[in-house]
Short mmCIF file of C-alpha atoms in Angstrom, two decimals:
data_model
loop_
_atom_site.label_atom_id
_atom_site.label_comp_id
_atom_site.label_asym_id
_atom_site.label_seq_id
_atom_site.Cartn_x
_atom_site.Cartn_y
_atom_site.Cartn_z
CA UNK A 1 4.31 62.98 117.94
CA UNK A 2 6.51 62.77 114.80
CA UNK A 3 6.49 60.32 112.04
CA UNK A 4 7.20 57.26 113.94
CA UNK A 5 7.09 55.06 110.41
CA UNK A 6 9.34 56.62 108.67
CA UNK A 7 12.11 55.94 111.25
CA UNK A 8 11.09 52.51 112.03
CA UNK A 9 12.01 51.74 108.42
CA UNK A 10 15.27 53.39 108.32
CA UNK A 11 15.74 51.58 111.59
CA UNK A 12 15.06 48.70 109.83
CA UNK A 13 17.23 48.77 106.77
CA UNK A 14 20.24 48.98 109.46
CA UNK A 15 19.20 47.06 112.06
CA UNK A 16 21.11 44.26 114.22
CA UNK A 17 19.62 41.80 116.30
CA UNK A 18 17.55 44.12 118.91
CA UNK A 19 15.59 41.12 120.17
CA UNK A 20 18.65 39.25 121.15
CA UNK A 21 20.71 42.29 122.30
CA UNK A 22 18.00 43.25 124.95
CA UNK A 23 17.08 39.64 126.03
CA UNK A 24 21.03 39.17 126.62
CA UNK A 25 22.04 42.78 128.58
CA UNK A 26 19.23 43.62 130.09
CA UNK A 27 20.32 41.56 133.36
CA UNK A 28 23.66 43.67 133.31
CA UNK A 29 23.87 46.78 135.40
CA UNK A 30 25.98 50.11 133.88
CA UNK A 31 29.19 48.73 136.02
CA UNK A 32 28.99 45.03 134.16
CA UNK A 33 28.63 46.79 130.74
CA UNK A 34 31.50 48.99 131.44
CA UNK A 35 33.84 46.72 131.92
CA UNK A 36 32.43 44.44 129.02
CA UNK A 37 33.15 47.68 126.90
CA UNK A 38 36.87 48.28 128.74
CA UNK A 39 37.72 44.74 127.57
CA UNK A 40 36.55 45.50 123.94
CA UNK A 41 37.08 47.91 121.11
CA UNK A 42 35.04 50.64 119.57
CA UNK A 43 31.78 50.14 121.74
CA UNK A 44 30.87 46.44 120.57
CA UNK A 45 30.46 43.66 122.92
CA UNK A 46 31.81 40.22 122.08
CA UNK A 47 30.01 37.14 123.02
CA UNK A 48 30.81 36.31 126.56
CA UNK A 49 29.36 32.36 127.64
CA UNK A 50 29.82 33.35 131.55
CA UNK A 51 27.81 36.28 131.17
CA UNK A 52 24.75 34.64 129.45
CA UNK A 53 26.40 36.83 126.08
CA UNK A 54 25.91 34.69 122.70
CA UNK A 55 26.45 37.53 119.55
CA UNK A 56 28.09 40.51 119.00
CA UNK A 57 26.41 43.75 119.54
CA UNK A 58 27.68 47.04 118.42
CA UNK A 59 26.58 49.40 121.49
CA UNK A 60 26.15 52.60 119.45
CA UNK A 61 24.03 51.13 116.71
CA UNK A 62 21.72 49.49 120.18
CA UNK A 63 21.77 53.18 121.73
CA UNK A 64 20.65 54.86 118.01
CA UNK A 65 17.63 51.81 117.10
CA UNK A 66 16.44 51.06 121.00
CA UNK A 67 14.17 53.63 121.13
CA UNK A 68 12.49 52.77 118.13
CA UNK A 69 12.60 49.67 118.71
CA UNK A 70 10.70 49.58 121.88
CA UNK A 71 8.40 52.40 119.95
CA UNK A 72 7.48 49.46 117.08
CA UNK A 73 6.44 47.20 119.99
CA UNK A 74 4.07 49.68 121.57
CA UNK A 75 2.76 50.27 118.55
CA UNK A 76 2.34 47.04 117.10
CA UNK A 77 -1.60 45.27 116.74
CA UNK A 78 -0.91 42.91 119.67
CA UNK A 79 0.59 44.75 122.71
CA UNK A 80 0.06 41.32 125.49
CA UNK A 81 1.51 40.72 129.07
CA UNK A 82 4.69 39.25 126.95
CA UNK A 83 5.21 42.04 125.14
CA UNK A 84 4.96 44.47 128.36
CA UNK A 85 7.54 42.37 129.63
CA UNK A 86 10.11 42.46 126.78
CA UNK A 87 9.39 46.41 126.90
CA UNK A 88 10.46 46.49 130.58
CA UNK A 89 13.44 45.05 130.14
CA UNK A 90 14.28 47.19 127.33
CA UNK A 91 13.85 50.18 129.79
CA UNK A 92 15.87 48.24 131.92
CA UNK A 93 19.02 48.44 129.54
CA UNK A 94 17.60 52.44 128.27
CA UNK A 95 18.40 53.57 131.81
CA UNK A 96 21.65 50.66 132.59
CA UNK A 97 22.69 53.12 129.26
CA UNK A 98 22.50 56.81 130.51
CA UNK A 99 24.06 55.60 133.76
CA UNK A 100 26.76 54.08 131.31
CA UNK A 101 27.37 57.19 129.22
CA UNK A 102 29.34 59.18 131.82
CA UNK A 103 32.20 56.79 130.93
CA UNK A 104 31.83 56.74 127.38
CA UNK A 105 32.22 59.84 125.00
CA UNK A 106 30.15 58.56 121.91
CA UNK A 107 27.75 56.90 123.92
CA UNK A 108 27.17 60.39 126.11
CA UNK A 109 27.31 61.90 122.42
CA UNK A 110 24.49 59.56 120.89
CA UNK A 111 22.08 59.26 123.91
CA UNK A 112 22.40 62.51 126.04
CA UNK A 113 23.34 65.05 123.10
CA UNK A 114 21.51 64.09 120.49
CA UNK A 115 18.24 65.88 119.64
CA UNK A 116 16.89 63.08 117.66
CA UNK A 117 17.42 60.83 120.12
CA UNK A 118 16.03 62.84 122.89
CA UNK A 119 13.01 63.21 120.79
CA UNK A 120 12.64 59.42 120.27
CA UNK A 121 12.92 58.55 124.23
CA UNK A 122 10.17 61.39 124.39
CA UNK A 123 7.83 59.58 122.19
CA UNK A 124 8.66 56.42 124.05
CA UNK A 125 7.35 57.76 126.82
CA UNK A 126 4.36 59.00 125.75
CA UNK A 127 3.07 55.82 123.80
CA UNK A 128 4.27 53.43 127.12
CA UNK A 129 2.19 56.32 129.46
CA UNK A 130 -1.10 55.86 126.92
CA UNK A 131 -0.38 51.87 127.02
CA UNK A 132 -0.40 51.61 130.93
CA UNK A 133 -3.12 54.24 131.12
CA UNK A 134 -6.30 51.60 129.93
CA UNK A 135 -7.31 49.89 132.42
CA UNK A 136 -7.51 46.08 132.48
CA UNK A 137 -8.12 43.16 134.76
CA UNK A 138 -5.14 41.84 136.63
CA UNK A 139 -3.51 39.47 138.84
CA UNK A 140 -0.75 40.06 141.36
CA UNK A 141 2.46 39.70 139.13
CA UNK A 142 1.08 41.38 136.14
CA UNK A 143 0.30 44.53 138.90
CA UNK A 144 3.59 44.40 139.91
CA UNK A 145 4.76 44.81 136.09
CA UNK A 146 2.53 47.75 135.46
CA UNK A 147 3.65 49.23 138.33
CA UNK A 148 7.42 49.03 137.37
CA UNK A 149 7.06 50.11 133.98
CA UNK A 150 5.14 53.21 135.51
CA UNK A 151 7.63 53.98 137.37
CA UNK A 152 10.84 52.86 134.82
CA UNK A 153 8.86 55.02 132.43
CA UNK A 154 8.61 57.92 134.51
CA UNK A 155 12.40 57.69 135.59
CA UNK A 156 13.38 57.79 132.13
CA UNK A 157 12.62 61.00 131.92
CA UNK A 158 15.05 61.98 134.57
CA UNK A 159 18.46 59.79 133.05
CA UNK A 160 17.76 60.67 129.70
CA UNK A 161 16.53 65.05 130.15
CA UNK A 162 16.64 66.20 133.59
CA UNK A 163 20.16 65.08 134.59
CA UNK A 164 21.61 66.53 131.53
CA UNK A 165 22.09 70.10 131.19
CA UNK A 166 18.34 70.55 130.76
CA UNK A 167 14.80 71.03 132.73
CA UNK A 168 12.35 68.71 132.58
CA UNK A 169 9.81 71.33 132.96
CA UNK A 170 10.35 73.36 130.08
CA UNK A 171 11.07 70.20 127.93
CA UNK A 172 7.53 68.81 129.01
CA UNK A 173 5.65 72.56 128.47
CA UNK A 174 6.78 73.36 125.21
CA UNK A 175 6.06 69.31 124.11
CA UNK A 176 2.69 69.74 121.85
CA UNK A 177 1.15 66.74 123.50
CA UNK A 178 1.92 67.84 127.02
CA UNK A 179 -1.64 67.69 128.33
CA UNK A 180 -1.38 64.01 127.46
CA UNK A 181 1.25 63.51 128.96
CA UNK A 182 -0.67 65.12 132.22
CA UNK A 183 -3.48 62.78 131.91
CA UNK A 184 -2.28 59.42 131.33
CA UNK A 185 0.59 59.92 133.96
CA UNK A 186 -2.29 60.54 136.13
CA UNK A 187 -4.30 58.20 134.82
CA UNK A 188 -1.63 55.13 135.14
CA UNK A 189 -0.90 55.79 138.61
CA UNK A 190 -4.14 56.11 139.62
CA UNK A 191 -4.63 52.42 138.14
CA UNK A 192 -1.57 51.29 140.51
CA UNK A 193 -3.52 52.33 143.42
CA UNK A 194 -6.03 50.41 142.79
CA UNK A 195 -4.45 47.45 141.82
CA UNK A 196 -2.73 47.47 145.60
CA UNK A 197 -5.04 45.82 147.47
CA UNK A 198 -4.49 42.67 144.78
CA UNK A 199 -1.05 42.05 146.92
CA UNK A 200 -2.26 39.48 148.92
CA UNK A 201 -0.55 35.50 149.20
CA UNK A 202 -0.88 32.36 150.25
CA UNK A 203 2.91 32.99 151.66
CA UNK A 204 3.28 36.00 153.80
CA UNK A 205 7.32 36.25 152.62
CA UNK A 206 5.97 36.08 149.15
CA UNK A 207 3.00 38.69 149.86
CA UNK A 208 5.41 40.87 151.71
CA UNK A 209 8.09 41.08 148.79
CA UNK A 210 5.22 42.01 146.32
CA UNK A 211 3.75 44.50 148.47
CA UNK A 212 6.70 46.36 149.46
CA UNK A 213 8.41 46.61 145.64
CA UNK A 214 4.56 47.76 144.54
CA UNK A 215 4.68 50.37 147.20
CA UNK A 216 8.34 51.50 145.85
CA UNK A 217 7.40 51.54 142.53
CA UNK A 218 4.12 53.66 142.76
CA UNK A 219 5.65 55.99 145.83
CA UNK A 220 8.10 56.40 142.88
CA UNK A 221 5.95 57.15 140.18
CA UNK A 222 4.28 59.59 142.94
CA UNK A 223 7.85 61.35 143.66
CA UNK A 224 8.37 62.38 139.99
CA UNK A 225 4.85 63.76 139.38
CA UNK A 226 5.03 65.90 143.16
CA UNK A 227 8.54 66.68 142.01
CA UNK A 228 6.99 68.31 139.15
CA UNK A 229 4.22 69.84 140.86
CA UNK A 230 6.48 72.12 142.60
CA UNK A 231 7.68 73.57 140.03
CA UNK A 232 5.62 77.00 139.53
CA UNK A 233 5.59 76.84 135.53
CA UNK A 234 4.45 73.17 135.99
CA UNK A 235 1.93 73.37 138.40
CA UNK A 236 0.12 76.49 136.54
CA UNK A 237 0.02 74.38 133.74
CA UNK A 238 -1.82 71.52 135.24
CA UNK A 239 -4.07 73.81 136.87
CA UNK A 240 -5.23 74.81 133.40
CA UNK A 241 -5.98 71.04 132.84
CA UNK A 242 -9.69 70.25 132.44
CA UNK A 243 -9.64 66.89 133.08
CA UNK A 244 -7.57 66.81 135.93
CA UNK A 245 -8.59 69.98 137.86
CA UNK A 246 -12.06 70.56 136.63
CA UNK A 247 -13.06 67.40 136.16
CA UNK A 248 -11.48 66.07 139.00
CA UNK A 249 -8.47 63.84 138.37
CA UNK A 250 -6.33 64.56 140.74
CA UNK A 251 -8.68 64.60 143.40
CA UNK A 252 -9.47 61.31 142.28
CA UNK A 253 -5.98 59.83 142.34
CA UNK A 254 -5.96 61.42 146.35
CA UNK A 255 -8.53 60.39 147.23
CA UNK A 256 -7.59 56.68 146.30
CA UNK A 257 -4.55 57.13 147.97
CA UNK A 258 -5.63 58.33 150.91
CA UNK A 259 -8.50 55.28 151.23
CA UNK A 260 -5.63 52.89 151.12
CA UNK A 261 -6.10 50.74 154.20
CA UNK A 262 -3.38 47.91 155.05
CA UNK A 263 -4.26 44.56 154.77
CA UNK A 264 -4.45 42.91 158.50
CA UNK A 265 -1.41 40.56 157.86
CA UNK A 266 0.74 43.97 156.89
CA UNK A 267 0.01 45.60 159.68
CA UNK A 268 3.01 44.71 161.60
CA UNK A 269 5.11 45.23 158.61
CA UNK A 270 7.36 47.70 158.96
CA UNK A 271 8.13 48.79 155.69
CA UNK A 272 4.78 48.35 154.10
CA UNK A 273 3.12 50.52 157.09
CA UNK A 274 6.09 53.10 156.53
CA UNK A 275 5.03 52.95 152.07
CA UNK A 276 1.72 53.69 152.68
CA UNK A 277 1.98 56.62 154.90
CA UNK A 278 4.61 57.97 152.40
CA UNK A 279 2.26 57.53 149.58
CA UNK A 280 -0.50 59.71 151.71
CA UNK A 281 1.60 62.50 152.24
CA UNK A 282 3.21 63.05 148.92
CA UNK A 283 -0.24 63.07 147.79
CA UNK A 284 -1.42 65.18 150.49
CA UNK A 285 1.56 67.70 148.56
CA UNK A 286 0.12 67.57 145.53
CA UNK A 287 -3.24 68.37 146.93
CA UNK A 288 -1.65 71.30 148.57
CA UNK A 289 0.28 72.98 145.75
CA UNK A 290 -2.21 73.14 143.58
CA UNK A 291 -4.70 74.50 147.00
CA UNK A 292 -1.72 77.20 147.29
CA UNK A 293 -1.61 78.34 143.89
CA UNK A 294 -1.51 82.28 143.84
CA UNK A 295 -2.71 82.68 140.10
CA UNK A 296 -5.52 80.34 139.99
CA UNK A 297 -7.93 79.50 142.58
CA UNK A 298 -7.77 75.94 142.24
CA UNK A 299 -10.54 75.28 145.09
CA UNK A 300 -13.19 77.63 143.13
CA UNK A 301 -12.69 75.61 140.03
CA UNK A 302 -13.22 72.20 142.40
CA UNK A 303 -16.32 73.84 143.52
CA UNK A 304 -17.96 74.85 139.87
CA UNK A 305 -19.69 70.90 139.73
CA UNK A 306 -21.21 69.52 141.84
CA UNK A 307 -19.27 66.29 141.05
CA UNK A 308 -16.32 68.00 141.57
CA UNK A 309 -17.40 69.62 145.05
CA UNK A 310 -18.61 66.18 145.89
CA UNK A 311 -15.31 64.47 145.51
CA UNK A 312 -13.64 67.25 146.81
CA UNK A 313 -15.70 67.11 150.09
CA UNK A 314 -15.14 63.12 150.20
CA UNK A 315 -11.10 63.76 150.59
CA UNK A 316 -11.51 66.48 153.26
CA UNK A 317 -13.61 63.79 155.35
CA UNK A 318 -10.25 61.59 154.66
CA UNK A 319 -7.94 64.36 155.75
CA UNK A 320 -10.21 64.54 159.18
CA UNK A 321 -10.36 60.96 159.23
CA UNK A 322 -6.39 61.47 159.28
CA UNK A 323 -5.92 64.01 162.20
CA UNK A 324 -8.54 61.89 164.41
CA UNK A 325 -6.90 58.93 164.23
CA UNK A 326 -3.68 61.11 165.11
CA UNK A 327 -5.09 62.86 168.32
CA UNK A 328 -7.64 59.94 169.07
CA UNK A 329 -6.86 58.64 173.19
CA UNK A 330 -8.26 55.51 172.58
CA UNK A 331 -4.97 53.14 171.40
CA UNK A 332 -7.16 50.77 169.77
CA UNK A 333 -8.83 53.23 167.40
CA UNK A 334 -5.52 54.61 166.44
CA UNK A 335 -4.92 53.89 162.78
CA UNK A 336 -1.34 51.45 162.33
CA UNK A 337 0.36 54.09 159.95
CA UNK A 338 -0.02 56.71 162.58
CA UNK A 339 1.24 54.36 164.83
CA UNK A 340 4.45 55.85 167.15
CA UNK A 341 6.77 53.53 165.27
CA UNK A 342 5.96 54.65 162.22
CA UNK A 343 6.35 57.93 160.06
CA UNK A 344 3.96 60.44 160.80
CA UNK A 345 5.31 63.87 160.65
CA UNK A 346 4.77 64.90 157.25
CA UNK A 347 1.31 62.79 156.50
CA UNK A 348 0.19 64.70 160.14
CA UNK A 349 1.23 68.36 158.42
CA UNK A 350 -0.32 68.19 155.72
CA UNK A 351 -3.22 66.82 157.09
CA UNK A 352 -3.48 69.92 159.26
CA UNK A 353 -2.30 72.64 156.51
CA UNK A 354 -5.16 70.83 154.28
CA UNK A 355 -7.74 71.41 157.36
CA UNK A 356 -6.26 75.01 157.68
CA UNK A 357 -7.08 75.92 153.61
CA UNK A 358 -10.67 74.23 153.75
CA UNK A 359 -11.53 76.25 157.01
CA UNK A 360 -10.42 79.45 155.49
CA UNK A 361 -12.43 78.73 152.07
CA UNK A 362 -15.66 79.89 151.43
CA UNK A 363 -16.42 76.98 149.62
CA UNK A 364 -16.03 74.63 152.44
CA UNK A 365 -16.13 76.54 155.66
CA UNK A 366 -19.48 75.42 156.41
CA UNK A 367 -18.70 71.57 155.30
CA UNK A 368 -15.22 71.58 157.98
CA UNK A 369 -16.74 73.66 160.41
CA UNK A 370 -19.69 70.70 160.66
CA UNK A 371 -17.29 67.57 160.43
CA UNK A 372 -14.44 69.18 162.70
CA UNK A 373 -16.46 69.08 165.57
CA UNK A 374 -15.32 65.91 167.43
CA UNK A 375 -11.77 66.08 166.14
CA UNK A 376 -11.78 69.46 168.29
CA UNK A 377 -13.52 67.98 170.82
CA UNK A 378 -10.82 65.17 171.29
CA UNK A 379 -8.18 68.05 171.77
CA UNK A 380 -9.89 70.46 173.35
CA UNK A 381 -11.48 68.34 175.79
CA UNK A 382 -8.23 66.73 177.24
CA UNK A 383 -7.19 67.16 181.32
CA UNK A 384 -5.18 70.29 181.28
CA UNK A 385 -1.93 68.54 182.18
CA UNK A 386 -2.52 66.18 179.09
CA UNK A 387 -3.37 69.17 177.44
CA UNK A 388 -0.01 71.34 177.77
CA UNK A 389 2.40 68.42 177.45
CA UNK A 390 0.48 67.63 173.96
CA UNK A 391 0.32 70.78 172.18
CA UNK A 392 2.67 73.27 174.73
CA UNK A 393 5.99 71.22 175.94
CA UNK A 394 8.79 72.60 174.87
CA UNK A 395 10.68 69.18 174.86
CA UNK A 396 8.11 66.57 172.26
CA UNK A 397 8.59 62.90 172.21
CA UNK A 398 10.92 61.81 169.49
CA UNK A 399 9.21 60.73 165.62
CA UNK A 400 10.72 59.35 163.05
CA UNK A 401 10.87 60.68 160.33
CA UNK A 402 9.81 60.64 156.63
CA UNK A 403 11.89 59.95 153.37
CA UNK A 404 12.28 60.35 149.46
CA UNK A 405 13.01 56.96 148.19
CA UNK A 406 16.00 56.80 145.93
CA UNK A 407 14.60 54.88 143.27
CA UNK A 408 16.78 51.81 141.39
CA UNK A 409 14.97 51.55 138.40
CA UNK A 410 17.25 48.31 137.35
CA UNK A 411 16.58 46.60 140.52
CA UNK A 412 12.72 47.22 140.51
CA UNK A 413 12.92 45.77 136.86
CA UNK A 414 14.53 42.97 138.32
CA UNK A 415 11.73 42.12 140.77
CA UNK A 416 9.48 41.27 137.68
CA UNK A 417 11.46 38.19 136.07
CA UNK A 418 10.02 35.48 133.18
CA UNK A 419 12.44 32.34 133.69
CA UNK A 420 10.24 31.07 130.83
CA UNK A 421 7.39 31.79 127.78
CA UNK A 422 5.18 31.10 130.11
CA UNK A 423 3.67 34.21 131.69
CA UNK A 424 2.47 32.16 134.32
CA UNK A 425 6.51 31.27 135.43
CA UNK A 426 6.60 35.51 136.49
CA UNK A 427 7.52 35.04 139.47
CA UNK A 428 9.02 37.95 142.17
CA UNK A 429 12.38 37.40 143.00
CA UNK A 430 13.53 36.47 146.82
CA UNK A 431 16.16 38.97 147.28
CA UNK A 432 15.87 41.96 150.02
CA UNK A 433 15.69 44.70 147.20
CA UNK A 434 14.46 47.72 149.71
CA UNK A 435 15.39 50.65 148.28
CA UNK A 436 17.58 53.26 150.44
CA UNK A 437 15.29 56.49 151.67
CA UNK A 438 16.85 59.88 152.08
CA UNK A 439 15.31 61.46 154.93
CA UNK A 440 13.06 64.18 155.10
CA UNK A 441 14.52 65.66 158.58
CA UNK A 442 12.13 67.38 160.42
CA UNK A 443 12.76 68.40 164.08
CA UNK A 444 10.81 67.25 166.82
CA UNK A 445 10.56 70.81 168.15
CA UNK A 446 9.83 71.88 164.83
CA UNK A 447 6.94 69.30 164.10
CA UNK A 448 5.35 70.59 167.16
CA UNK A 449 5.57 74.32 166.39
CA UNK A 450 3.60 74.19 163.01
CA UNK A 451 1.11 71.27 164.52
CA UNK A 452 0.19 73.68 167.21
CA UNK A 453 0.31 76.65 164.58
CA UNK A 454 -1.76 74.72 162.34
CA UNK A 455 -4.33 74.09 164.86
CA UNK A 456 -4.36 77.42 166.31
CA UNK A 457 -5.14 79.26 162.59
CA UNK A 458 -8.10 76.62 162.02
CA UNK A 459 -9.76 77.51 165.51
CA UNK A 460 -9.25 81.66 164.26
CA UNK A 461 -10.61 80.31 160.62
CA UNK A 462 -13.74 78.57 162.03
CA UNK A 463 -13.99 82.16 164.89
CA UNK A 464 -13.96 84.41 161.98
CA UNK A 465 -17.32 85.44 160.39
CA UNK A 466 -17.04 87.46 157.24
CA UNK A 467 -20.75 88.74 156.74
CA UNK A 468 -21.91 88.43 152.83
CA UNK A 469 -19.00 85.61 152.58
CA UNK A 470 -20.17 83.09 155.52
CA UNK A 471 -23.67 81.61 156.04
CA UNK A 472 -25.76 82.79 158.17
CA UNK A 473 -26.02 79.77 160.65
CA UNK A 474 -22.30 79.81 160.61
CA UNK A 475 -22.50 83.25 163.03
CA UNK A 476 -21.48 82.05 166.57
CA UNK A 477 -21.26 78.40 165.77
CA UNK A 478 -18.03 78.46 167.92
#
């Protein structure tokens, strides 16, 4: 990253009141600044009483210094739960800004055009990714702020590169610190998932509100790196990442993923039960890109440690554990986000294209073919009648479906609020602030073709004995 000093002290010699300028616009979306701007002259903002607006602040000089500005706080010796907050809400107003520049020439100019600038938002990034990439004891609200500026970070990215004229994938490749930006991405979202099971409450409303903007923010966070994983350029790239691939990172962040496990007073929570199996399958994607990877095998490199191999093996136990709680007869061992009434197509799929590469590996044949026994069993063994409707009707029972989440990054900010300097006085505000989803639309007739497809090729996998490839006790095991 470039010389970050040198700037802040230009920044400083022409600076206006940046502290005051965030605290006071930050609560305004892109339509409330607009017509703030429409009702003043050459971008500047007069005070305005009703709308909590006490100086005047020249918009272009905010959309040249904010950058740096948030930068200097990053960087600063003391970087507390405070200052985290006062960054979010300058990401807040960052992205309230690109959405604003559509309708404004010199702000487009200044924040979408300029190279500088672009540079500056990319260093931003980088130092908030490093910041929420150290781990560090938490309660509930400050969760729910790292999991927002995760995601605000991330999002960034998008408003301020991808969405203008340029690819986020060649911008990131070509950065020099791009590996960094692989791991503590990684790294930050992996600390998310752990911080979930935190969202618990004295007051189930409370609890609810908490867990379900947590779940937004990291199935956002999630979106943006499997967005970028299937991209071919991208995803090469990361498989050429030690640390992640070979070291096992992102079989790491999976497997934490997929061990999520719904706290009893969520389970008949909708939208929480609906989250979680989202967050399973886009991370049952990743898995899989990388798994499908013609130019590196990323499944030999997984097996070169045995730590690796290890970890590796613990997430295909979790994918079974998946497709036996699907095809399980017993209702009361059937896990609640497989549940009929909530998504299950995609999390199923992937489950079953994940069984169908670890059969056909010769790394962990021998491992599936062992644990895949009863999960066989349970569909094999069925009354023939059960059977045929099951895997062979040509009219399936209606699922619903899963989604993308069209992220808000100015109303997740808005979840994490300080009505005070207290940090304690964080509170998460009581308004219904679920994001819309964008189907993923999957047929029913569909679905069933590539579950039964699926199913079929790891039966032929497990069959197939390739002498000098397969072990020897693996001859005739089915």
């Amino acid at each position: 990253m470039r010389n970050i000093k040198e700037e802040l002290t230009w920044n400083n010699e022409h600076a206006i009141d940046l502290q005051k300028a965030v605290e006071e616009l930050h609560g305004l979306n892109s339509q409330e600044l607009d017509k703030l701007l429409r009702d003043s002259d050459k971008l500047i903002i007069q005070p305005n009483v009703e709308k909590g607006i006490f100086i005047q602040i020249d918009m272009e000089r905010l959309a040249w210094s904010l950058p740096l500005h948030l930068i200097a706080k990053l960087i600063s010796p003391v970087v507390d739960d405070m200052c985290l907050v006062y960054v979010l809400h300058g990401f807040r107003l960052l992205n309230s800004l690109s959405d604003l520049a559509s309708r404004h020439s010199r702000l487009e100019q200044i924040l979408l055009d300029e190279a500088k600038l672009s540079e500056q938002i990319m260093d931003l990034v980088f130092y908030m990714l490093i910041v929420l990439a150290r781990p560090k004891q938490v309660g509930i609200s400050l969760s729910l702020l790292h999991s927002a500026l995760l995601a605000c970070t991330l999002h960034l990215l998008s408003s301020y590169i991808s969405s203008h004229r340029k690819n986020l994938t060649d911008v990131l490749l070509v950065h020099p610190k791009v590996d960094i930006f692989f791991d503590v991405a990684f790294d930050a979202l992996h600390i998310d998932i752990r911080y979930f099971s935190m969202c618990n409450s004295s007051s189930l409303p409370v609890a609810e509100r908490t867990a379900t903007s947590f779940c937004e923010n990291c199935e956002a966070s999630l979106q943006f790196l499997q967005s970028l994983c299937q991209q071919k350029l991208f995803r090469e790239h990361l498989l050429k990442n030690k640390e992640l691939c070979k070291n096992g990172g992102v079989l790491s962040l999976v497997q934490a993923i997929l061990k999520l496990n719904i706290p009893q007073y969520f389970k008949e929570l909708p939208t929480i039960v609906a989250a979680v199996s989202r967050l399973k399958s886009k991370a049952l994607s990743i898995l899989l890109q990388l798994c499908e990877s013609e130019n590196i095998s990323y499944l030999d490199d997984v097996a070169g440690t045995p730590k690796c191999m290890n970890l590796a093996k613990s997430v295909a136990l979790e994918v079974l554990g998946l497709l036996k709680a699907a095809f399980v007869r017993r209702p009361e061992n059937l896990s609640c986000f497989l549940d009929h009434n909530n998504p299950k197509g995609l999390v199923l799929l992937n489950s079953m294209r994940l069984a169908d590469i670890f059969s056909d590996d010769s790394n962990f044949r021998s491992f599936i073919m062992t644990n895949i026994t009863e999960v066989l069993a349970e569909i094999l063994t069925r009354p023939q009648e059960e059977f045929l409707s099951s895997w062979c009707s040509a009219d399936p029972p209606l699922i619903e479906e899963d989604a993308t989440i069209d992220y808000d990054p100015f109303m997740a900010a808005g979840m994490v609020s300080l009505s005070s300097a207290s940090l304690t006085s964080m509170r998460v505000v009581e308004t219904n602030t679920t994001r819309p989803l964008i189907p993923n639309f999957v047929t029913p007739v569909s679905h069933a073709q590539q579950r039964t497809s699926f199913l079929v090729k790891i039966i032929a996998n497990l069959h197939c004995f390739v002498p000098n490839v397969c072990e020897e006790q693996e001859r005739n095991y089915f």
